[in-house]
Short mmCIF file of C-alpha atoms in Angstrom, two decimals:
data_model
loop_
_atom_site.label_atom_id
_atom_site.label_comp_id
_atom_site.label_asym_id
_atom_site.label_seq_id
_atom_site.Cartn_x
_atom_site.Cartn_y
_atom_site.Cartn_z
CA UNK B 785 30.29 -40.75 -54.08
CA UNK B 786 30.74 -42.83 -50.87
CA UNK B 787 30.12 -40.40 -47.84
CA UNK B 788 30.92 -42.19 -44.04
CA UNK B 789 28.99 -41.08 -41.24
CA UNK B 790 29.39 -37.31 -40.19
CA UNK B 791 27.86 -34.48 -37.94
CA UNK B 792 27.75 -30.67 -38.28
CA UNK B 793 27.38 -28.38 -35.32
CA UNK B 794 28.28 -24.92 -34.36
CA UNK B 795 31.76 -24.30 -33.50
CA UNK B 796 31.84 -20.57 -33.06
CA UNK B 797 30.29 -17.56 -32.69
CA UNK B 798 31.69 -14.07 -33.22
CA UNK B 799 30.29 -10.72 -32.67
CA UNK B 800 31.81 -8.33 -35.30
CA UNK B 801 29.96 -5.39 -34.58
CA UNK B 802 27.54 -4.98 -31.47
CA UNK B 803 24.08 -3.83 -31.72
CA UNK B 804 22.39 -0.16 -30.47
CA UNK B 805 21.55 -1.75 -27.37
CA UNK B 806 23.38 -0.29 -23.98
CA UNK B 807 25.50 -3.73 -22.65
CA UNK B 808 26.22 -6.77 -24.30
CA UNK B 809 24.30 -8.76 -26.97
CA UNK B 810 22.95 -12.16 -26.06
CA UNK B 811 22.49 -13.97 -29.95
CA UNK B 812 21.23 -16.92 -29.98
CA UNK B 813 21.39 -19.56 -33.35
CA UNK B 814 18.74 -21.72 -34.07
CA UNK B 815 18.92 -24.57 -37.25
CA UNK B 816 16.06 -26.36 -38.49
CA UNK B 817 17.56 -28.90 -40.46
CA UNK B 818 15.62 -31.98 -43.02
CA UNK B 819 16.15 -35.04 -44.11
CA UNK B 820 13.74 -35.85 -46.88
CA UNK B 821 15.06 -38.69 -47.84
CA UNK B 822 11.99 -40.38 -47.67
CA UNK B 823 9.05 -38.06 -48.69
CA UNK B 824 6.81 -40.06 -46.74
CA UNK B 825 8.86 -39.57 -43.42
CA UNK B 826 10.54 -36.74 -43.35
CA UNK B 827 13.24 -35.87 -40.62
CA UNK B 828 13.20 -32.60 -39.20
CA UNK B 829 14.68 -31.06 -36.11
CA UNK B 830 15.63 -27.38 -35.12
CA UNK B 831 18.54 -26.89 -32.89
CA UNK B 832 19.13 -24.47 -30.05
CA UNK B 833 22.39 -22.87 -29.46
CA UNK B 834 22.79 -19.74 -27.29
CA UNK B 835 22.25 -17.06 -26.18
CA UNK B 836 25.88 -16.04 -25.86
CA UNK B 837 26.68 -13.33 -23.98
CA UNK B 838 29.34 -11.29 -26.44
CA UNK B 839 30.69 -7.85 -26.49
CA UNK B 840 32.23 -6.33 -29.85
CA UNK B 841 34.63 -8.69 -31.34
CA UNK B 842 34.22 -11.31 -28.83
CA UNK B 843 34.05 -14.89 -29.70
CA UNK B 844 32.34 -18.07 -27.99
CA UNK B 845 32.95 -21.19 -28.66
CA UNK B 846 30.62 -24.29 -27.87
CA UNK B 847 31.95 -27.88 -25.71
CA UNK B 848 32.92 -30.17 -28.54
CA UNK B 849 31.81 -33.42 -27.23
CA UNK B 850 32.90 -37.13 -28.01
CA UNK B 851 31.02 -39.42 -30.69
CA UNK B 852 28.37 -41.42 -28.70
CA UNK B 853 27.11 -39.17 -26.95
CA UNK B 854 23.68 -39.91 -26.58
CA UNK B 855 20.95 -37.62 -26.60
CA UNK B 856 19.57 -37.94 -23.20
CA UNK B 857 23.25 -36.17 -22.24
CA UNK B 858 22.68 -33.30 -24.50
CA UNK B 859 19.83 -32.43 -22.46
CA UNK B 860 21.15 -33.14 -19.35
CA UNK B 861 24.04 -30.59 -20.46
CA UNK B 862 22.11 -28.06 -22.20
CA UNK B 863 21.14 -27.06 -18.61
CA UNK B 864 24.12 -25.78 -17.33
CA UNK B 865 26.69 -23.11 -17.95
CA UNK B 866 28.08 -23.31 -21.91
CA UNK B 867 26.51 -24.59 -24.74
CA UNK B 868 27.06 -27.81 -25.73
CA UNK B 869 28.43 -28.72 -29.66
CA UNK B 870 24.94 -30.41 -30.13
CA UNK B 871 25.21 -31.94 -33.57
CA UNK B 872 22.14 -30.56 -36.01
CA UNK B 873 22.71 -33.32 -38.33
CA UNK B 874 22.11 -36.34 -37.10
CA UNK B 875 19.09 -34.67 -36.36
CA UNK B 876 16.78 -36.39 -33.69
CA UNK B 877 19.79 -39.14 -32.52
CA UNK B 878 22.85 -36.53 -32.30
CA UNK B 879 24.72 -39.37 -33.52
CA UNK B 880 27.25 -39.42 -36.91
CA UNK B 881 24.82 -39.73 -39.31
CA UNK B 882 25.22 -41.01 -43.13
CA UNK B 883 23.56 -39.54 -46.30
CA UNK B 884 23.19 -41.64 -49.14
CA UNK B 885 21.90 -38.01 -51.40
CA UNK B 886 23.49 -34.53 -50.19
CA UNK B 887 20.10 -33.05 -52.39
CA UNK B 888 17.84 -34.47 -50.04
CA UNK B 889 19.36 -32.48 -47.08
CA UNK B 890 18.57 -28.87 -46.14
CA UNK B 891 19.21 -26.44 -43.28
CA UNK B 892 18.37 -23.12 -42.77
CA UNK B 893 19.68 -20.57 -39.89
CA UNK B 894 17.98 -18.07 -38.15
CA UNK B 895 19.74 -15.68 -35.94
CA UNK B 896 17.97 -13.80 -32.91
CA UNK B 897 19.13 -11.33 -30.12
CA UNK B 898 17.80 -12.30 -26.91
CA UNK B 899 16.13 -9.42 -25.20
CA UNK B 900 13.38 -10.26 -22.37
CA UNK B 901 12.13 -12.95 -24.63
CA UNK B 902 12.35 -16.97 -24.40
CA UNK B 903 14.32 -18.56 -26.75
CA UNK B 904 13.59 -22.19 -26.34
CA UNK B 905 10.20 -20.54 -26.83
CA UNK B 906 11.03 -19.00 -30.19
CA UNK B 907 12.96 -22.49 -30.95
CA UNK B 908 9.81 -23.97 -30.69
CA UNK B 909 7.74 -21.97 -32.33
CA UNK B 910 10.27 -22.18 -35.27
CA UNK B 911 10.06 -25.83 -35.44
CA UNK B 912 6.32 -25.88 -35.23
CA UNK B 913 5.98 -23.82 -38.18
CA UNK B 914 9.03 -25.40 -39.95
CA UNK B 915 7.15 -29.06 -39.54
CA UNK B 916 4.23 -27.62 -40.41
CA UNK B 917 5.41 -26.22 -43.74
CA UNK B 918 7.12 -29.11 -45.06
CA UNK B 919 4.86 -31.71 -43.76
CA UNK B 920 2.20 -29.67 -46.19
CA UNK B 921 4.73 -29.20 -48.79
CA UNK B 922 5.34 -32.91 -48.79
CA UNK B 923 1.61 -33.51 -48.84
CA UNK B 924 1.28 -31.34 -51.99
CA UNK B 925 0.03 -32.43 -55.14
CA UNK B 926 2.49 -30.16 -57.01
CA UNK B 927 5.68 -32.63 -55.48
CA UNK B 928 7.01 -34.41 -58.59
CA UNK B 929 7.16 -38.22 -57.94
CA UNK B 930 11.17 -37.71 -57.43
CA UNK B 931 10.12 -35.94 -54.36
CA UNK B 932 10.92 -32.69 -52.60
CA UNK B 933 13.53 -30.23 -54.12
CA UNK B 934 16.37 -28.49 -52.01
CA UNK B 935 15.24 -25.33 -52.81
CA UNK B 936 11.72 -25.80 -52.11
CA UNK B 937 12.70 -27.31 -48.55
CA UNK B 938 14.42 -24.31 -48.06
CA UNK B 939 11.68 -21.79 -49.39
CA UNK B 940 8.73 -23.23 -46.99
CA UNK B 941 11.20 -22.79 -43.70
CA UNK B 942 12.19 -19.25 -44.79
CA UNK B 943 8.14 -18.41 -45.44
CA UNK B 944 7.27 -19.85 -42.17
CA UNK B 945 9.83 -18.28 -40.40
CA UNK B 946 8.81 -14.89 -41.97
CA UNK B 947 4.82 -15.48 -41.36
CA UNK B 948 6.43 -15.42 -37.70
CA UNK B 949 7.42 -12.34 -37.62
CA UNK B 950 4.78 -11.01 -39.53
CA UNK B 951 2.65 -12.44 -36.20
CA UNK B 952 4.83 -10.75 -33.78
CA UNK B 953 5.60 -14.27 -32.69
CA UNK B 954 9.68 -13.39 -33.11
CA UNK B 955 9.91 -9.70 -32.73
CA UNK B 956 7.93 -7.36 -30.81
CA UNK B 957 4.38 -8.03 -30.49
CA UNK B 958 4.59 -11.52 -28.31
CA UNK B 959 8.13 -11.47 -28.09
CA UNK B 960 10.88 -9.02 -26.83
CA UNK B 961 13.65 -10.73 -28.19
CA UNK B 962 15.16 -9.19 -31.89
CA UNK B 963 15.18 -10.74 -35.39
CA UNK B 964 18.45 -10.36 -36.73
CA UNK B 965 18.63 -12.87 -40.03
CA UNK B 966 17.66 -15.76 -41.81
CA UNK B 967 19.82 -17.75 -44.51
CA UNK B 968 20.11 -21.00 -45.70
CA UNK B 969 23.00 -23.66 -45.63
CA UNK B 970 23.88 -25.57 -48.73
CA UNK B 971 26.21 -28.83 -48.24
CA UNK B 972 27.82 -29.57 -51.81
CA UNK B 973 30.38 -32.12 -53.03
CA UNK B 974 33.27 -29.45 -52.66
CA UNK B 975 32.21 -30.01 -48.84
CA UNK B 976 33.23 -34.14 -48.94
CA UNK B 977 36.78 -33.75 -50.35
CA UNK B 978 39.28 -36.31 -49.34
CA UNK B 979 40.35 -37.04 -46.28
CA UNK B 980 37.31 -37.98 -45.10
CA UNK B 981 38.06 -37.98 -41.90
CA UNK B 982 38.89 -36.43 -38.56
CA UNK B 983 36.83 -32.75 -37.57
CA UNK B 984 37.17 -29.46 -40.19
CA UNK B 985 35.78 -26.12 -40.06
CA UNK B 986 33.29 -26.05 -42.90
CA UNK B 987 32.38 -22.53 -43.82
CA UNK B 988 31.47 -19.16 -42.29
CA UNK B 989 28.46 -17.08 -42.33
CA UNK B 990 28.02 -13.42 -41.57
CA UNK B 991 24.46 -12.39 -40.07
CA UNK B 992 23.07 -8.82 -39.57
CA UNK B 993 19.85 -6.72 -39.79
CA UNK B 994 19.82 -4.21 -42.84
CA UNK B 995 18.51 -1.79 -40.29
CA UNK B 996 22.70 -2.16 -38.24
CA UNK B 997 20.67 -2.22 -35.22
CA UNK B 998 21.35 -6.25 -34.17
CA UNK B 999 24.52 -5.58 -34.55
CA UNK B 1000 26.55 -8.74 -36.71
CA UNK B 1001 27.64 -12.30 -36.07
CA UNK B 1002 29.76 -14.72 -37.59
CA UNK B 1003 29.35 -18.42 -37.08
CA UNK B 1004 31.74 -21.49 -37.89
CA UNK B 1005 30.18 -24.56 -38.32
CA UNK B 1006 31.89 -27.96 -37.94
CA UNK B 1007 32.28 -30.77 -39.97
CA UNK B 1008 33.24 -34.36 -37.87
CA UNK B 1009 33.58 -37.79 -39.48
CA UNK B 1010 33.17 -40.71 -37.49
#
């Protein structure tokens, strides 16, 4: 299967059902997404989007922005009003991106409430511990010599993001801001059907605490061939 060059980013955001908190939720989205490829030199990068200031059934929507943007422009962006449609695969160069394997891509999502906390903060501590986990899990001796599974990808960022909390280092304890979910992203073949070209809406995904107390979001993610 011949795949061109593509990004995914965030399209929407939607709050279906606002949290206990008096006032507006502020959720935030991070990504950590992996390329692993290449065992030896893995690809990892977790993207920032948010916090979004939504009441009940409100939606945002992030700045789509033209192929070519470079990176340096992201940043330059990501400090004003808005959030940008930062693409969290092409990973590190924000550029459309080719895969030659979809199994040797993974993503997972976490979703967060922002109280008094940081959240470039909490991005970084989720990448930390996201790069630290795979960069061991590549290193193990238990890797087959076909190299990492999708699943496995998947399972280290979801145990590193739950040691986190565990720490206090995403809700309460060092941080103010609320956990509301973490889930993984699977891109399949269904996802590359013909045309091939052009920008589609990929899938949705529902977040929400099993307490009801983060209230619930729903995100769209994009799909844009170069």
């Amino acid at each position: 299967m011949s795949i061109p060059k593509f990004t995914l980013a965030l399209k929407t955001i939607e709050s279906l059902d606002d949290s206990t908190e008096v006032g507006n939720d502020e959720p935030y989205l991070l990504i950590v997404g992996a390329d692993f490829t290449h065992t030896s030199a893995l690809v990892i990068d977790t993207t920032r989007y948010g916090p979004f200031l939504l009441g009940r059934s409100e939606m945002a929507t992030t700045f789509s922005m033209p192929f070519g943007t470079p990176a340096a422009a992201y940043d330059i962006l990501d400090t004003l009003p808005g959030v940008v449609r930062r693409p969290f695969w092409g990973l590190k160069s924000h550029m459309p991106t080719p895969i030659a394997d979809i199994n040797k891509m993974a993503f997972v999502m976490l979703m967060m409430e922002n109280d008094d906390g940081d959240p470039q903060q909490i991005r970084n501590l989720v990448h930390g511990a996201a790069v630290k986990a795979l960069n061991h899990l590549a290193g193990s001796p238990a890797v087959p010599p076909n190299g990492l599974k999708k699943n496995d990808v998947i399972d280290a960022v979801i145990n590193a993001v739950n040691k986190l909390r565990s720490s206090g280092g995403l809700d309460g304890g060092l941080n103010d801001d609320d956990f509301v979910e973490v889930k993984h992203l699977i891109i399949d073949e269904q996802d590359f059907k013909l045309p091939l070209v052009g920008r589609r809406d990929l899938f949705h995904r529902v977040f929400s605490n099993p307490s009801g107390t983060e209230g619930m979001f729903r995100v769209i993610v994009e799909m844009a061939f170069s």
